[in-house]
PDB file of C-alpha atoms in Angstrom:
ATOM      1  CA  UNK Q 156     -44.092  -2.053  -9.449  1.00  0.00           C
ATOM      2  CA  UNK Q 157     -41.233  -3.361  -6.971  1.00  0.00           C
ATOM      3  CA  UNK Q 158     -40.738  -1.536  -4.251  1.00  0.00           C
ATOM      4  CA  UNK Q 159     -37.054  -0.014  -3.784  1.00  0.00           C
ATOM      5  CA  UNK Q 160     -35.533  -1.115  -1.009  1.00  0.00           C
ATOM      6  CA  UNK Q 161     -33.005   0.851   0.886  1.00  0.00           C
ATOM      7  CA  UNK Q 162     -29.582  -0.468   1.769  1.00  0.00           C
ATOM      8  CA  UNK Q 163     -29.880  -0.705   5.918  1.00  0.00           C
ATOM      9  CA  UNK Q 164     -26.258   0.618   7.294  1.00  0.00           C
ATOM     10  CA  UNK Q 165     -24.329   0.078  10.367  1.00  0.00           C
ATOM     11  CA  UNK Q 166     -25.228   3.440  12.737  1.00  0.00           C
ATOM     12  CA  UNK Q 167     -22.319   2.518  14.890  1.00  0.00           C
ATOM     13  CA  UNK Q 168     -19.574   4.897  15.503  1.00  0.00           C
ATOM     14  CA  UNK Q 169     -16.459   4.141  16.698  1.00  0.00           C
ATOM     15  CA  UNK Q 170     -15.466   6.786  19.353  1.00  0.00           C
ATOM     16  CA  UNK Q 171     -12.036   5.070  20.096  1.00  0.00           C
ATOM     17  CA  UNK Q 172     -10.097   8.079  18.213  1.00  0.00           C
ATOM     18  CA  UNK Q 173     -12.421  10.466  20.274  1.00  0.00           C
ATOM     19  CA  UNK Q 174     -11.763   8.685  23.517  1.00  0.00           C
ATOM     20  CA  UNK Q 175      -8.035   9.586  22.758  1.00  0.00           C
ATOM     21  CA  UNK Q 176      -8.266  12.994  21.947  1.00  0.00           C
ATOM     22  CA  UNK Q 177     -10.333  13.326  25.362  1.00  0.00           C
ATOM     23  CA  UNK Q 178      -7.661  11.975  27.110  1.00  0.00           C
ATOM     24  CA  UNK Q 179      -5.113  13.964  25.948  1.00  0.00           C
ATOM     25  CA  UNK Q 180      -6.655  17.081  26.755  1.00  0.00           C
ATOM     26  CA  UNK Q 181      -7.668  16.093  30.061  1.00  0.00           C
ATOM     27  CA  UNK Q 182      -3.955  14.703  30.896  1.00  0.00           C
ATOM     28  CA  UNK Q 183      -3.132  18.735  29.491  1.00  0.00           C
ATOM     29  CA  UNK Q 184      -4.985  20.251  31.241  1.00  0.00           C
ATOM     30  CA  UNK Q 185      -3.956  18.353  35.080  1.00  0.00           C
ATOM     31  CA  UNK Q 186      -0.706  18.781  33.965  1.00  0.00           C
ATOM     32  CA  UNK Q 187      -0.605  22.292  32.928  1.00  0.00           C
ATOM     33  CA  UNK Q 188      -2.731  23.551  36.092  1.00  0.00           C
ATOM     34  CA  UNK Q 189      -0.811  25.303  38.901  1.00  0.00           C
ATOM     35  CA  UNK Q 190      -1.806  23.867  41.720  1.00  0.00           C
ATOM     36  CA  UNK Q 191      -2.212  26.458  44.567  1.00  0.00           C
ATOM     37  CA  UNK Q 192       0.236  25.943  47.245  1.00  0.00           C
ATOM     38  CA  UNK Q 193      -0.699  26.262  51.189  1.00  0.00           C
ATOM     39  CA  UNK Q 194      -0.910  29.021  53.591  1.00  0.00           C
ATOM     40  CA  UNK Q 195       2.196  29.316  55.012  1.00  0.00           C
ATOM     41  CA  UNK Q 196       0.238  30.756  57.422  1.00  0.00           C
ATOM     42  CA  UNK Q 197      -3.243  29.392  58.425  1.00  0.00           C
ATOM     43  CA  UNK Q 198      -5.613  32.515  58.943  1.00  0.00           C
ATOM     44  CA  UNK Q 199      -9.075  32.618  58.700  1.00  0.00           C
ATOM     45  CA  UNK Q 200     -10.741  36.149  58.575  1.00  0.00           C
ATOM     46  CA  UNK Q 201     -14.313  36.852  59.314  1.00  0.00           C
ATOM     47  CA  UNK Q 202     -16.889  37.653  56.673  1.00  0.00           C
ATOM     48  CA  UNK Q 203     -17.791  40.526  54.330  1.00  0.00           C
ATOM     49  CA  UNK Q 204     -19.741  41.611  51.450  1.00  0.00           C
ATOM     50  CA  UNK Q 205     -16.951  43.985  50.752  1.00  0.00           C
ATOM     51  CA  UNK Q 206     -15.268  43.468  47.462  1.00  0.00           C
ATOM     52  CA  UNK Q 207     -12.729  45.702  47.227  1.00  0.00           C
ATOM     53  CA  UNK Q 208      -9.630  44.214  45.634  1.00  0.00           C
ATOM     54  CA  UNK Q 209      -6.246  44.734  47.896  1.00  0.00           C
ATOM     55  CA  UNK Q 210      -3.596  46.753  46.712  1.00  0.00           C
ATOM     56  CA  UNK Q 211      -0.845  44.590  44.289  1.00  0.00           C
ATOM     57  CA  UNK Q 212       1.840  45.980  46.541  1.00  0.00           C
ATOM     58  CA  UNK Q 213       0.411  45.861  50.305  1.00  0.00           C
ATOM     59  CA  UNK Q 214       1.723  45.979  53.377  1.00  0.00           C
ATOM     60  CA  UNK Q 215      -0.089  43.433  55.417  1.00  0.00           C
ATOM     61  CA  UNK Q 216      -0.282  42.726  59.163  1.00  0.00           C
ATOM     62  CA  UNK Q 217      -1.234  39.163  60.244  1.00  0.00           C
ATOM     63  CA  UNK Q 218      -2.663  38.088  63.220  1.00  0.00           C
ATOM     64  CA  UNK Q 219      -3.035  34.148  64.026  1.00  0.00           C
ATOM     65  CA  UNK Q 220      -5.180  32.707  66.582  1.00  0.00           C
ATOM     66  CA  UNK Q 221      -2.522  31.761  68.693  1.00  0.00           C
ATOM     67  CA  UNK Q 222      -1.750  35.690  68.721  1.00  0.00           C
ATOM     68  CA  UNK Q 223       1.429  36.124  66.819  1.00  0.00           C
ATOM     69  CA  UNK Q 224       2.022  38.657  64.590  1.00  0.00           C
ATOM     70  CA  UNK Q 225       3.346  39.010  61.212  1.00  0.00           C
ATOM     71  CA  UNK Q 226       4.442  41.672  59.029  1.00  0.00           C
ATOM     72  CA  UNK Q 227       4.419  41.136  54.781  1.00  0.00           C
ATOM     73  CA  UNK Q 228       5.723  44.090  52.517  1.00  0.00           C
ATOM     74  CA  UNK Q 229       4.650  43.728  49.253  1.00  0.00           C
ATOM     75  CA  UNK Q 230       7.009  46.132  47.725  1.00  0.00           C
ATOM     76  CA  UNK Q 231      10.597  44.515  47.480  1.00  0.00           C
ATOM     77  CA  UNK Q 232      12.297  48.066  46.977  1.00  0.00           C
ATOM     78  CA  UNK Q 233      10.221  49.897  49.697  1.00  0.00           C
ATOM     79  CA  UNK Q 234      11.080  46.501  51.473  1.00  0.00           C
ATOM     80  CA  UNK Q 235      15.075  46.958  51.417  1.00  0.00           C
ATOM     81  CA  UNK Q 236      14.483  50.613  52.261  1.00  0.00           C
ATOM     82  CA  UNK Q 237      12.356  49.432  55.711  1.00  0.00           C
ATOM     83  CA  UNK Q 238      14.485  46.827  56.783  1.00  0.00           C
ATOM     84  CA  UNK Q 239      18.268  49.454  56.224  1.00  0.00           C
ATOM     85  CA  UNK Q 240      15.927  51.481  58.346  1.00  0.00           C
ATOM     86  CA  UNK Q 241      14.963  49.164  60.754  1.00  0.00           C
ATOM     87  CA  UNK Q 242      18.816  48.037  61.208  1.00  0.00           C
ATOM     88  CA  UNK Q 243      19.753  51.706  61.987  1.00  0.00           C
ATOM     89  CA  UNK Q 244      17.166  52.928  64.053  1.00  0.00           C
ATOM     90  CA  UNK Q 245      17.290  49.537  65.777  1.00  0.00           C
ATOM     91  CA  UNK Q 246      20.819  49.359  65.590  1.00  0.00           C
ATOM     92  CA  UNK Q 247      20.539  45.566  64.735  1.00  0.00           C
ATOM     93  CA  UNK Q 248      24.294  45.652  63.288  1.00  0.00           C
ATOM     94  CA  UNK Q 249      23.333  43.337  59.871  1.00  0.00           C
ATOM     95  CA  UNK Q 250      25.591  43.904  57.188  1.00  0.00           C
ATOM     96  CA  UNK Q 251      24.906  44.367  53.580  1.00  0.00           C
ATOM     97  CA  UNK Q 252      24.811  40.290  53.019  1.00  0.00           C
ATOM     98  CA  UNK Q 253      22.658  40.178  56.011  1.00  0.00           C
ATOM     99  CA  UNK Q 254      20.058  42.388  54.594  1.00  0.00           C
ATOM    100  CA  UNK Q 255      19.858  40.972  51.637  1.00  0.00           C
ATOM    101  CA  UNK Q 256      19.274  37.382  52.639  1.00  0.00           C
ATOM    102  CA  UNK Q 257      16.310  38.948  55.311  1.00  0.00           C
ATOM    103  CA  UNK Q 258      14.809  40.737  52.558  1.00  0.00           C
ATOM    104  CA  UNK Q 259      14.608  37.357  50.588  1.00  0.00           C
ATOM    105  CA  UNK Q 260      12.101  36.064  53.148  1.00  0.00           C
ATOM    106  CA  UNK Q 261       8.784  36.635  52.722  1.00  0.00           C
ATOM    107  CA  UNK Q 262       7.491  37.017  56.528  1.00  0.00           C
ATOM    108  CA  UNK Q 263       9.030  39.185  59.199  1.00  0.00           C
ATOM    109  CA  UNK Q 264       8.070  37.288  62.599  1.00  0.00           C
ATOM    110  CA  UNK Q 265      10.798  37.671  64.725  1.00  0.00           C
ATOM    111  CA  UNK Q 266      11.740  39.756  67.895  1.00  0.00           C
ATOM    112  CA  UNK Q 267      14.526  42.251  67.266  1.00  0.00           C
ATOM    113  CA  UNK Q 268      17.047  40.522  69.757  1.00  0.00           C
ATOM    114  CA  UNK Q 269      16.522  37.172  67.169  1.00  0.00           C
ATOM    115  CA  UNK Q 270      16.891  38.220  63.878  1.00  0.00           C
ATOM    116  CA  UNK Q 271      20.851  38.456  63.234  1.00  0.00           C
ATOM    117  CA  UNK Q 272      21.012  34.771  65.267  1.00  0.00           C
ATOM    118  CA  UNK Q 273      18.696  33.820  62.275  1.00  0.00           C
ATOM    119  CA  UNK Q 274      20.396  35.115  59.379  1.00  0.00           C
ATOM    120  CA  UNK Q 275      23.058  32.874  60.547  1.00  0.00           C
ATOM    121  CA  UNK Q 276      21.027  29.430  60.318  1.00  0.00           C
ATOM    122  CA  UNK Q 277      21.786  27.831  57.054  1.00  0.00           C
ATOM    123  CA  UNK Q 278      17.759  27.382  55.969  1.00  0.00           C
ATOM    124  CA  UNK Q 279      15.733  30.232  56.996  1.00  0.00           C
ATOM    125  CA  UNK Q 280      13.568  29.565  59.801  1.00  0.00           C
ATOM    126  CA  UNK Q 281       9.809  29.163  58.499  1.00  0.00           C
ATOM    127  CA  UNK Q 282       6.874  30.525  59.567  1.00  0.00           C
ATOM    128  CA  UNK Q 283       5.557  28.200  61.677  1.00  0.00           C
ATOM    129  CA  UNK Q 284       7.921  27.928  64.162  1.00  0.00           C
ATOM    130  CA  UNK Q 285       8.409  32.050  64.610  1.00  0.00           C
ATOM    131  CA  UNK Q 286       7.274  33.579  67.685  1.00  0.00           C
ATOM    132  CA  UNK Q 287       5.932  36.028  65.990  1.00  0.00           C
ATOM    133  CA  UNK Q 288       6.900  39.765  66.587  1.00  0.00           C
ATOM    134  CA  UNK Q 289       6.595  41.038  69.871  1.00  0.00           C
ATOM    135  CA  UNK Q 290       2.451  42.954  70.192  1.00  0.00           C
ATOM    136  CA  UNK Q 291       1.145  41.554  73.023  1.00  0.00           C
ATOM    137  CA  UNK Q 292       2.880  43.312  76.121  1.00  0.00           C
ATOM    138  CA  UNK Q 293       1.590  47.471  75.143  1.00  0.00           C
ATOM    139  CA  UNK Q 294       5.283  48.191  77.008  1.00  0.00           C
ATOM    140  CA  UNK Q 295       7.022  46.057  74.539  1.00  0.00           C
ATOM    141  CA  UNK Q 296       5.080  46.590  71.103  1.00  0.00           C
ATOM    142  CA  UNK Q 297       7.517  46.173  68.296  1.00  0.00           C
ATOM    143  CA  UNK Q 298       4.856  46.532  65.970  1.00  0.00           C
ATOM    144  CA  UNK Q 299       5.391  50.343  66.724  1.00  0.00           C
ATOM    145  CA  UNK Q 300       9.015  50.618  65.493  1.00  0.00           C
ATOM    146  CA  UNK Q 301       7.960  48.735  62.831  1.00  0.00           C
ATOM    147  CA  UNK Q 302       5.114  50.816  61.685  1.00  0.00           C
ATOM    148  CA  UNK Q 303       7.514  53.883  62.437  1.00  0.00           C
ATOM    149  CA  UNK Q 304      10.087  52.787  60.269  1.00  0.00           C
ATOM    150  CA  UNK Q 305       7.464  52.115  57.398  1.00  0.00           C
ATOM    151  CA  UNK Q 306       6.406  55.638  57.645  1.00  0.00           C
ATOM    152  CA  UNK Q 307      10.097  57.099  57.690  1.00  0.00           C
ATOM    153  CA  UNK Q 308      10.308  55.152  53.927  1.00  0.00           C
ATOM    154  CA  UNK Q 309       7.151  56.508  52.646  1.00  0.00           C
ATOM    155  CA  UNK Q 310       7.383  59.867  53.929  1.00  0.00           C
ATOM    156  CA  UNK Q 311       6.690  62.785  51.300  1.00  0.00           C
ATOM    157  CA  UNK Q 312       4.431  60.529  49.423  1.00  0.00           C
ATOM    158  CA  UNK Q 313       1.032  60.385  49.335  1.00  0.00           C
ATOM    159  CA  UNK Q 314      -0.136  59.720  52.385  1.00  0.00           C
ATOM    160  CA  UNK Q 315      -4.092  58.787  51.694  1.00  0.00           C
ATOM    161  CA  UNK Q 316      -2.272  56.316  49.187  1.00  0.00           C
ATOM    162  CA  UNK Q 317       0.183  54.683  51.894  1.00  0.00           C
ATOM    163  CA  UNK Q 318      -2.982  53.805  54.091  1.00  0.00           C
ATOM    164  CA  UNK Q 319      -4.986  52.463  51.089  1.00  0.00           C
ATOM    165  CA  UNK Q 320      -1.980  50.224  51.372  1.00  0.00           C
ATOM    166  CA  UNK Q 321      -1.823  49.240  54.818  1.00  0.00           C
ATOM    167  CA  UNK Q 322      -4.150  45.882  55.561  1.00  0.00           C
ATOM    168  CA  UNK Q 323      -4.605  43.706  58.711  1.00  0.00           C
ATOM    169  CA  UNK Q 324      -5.738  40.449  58.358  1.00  0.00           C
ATOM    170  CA  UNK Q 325      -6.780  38.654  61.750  1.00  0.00           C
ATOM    171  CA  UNK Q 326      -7.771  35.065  62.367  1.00  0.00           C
ATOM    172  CA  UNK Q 327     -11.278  35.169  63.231  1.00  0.00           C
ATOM    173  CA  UNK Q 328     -10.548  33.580  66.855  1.00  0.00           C
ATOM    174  CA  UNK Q 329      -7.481  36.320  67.179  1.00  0.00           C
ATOM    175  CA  UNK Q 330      -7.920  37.942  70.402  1.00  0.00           C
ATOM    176  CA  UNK Q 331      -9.263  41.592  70.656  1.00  0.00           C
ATOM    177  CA  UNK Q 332      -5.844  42.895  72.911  1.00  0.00           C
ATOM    178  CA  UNK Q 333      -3.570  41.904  69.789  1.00  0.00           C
ATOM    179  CA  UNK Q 334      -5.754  43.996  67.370  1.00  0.00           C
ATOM    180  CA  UNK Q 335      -5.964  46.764  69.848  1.00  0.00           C
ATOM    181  CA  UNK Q 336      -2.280  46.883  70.335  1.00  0.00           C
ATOM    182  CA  UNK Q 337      -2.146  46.937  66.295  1.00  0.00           C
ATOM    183  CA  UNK Q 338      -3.926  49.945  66.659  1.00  0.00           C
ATOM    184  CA  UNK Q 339      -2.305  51.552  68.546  1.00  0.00           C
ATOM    185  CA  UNK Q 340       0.878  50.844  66.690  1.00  0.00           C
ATOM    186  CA  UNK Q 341      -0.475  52.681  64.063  1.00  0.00           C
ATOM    187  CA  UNK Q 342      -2.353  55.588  66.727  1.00  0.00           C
ATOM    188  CA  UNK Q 343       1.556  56.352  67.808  1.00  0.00           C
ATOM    189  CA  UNK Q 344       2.942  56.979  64.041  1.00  0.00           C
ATOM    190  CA  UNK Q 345      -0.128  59.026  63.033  1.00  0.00           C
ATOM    191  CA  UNK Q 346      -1.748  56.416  61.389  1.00  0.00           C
ATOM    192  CA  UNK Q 347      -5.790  56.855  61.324  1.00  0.00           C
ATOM    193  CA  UNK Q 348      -6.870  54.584  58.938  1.00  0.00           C
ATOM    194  CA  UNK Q 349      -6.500  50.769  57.270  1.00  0.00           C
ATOM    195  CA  UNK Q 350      -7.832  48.411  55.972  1.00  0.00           C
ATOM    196  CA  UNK Q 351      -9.576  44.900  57.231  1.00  0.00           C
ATOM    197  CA  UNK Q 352      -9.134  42.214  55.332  1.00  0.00           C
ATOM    198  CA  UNK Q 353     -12.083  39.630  55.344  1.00  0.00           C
ATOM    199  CA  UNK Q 354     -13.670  36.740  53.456  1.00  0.00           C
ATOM    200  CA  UNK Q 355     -16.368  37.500  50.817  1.00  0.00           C
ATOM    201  CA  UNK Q 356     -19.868  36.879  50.635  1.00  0.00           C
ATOM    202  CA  UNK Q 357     -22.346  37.493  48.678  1.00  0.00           C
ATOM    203  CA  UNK Q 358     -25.170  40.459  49.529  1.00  0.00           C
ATOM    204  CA  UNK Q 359     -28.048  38.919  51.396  1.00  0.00           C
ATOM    205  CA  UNK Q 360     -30.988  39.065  49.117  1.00  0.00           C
ATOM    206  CA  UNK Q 361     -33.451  41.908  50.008  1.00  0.00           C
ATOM    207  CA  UNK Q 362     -31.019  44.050  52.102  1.00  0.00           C
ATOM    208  CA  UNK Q 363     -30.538  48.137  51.302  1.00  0.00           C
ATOM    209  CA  UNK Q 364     -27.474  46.623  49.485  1.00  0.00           C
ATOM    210  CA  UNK Q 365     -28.680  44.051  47.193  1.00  0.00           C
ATOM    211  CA  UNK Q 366     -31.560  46.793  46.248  1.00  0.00           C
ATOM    212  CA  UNK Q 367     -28.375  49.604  45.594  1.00  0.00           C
ATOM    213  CA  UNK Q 368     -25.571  48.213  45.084  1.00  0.00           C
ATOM    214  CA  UNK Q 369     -23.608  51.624  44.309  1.00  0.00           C
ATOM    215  CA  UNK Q 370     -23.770  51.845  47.985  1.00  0.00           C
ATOM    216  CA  UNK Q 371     -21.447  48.886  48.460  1.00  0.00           C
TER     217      UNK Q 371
END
């Protein structure tokens, strides 16, 4: 009896078509991605297993190594409320316009005496090149008015809830005098507690934390 034999076929596939498709979606997807932008601000904190997530609408304290000082408010309305403050209590004499275009900006690093001068440079002055506000002199801590007038806005709310918001972030080379004058800042409006921001880590293996970690 003959034996059958089997048509041998080509096991070749042509993956052109797939190569294409590939493509595509990887052009997509470099495209589509939002690339994050830099620091404005270079600041690296010191490290933590904490992992508590910061409030959407903080209001942060920086301190750089070089020992400036910077003050974010995450809040835009609390934000127009603390700078109108600021203006009267400081008596900075900005008008309406004036206000508005500070509020615009994200950081506030600038001593008192320089901030109207600024509003009247056509490009607002970047981060970088502020002096920062005034902390290191305890006779001249601006970080106090500031801190005061943030309290004047918030006052009759919830207090525990204003300083869940309030966060310092310091470089991890920022000297101890800058964060003690921070303190303080806070110490003179009745201010006891705040928050530390830090870099995360994860729970070294074995510790009372790793074995529980509800106690985080």
């Amino acid at each position: 009896m003959p034996k059958v034999k089997i048509a041998r076929k080509s096991t070749i596939v042509d993956m052109t078509a797939m190569c294409d498709v590939a493509f595509l979606l990887l052009s997509f997807f470099i495209l589509a991605t939002k690339q994050k932008p830099p620091e404005v601000l270079s600041v690296t904190p010191p490290n933590s297993i904490s992992a508590k997530a910061a409030p959407e609408k903080a209001i942060l304290i920086t301190m750089t190594k070089d020992g400036r000082a910077f003050l974010t408010l995450g809040d835009d309305t609390k934000k127009a409320e603390i700078l109108e403050n600021v203006n009267l209590t400081k008596s900075l004499g900005l008008s309406a316009a004036e206000l508005n275009k500070w509020g615009r900006q994200e950081f506030i690093g600038l001593p008192f005496n320089m901030v109207k001068g600024s509003l009247a440079l056509a490009e607002p002055m970047a981060p970088a090149k502020m002096p920062g506000i005034p902390i290191k002199d305890s006779s001249n801590n601006e970080m106090v008015d500031w801190v005061r007038s943030v309290t004047n806005v918030y006052a009759g709310e919830d207090q525990a809830k204003l300083q869940e918001m309030l966060l310092v972030k310091g470089d991890n080379e920022a000297l101890y005098p800058i964060f003690k004058n921070i303190k303080a800042a806070f110490k003179k409006n009745q201010i006891f507690k705040f928050r530390i921001v830090t870099n995360g880590e994860p729970v070294p293996v074995g510790s009372e934390l790793y074995i529980n970690p509800t106690n985080k």
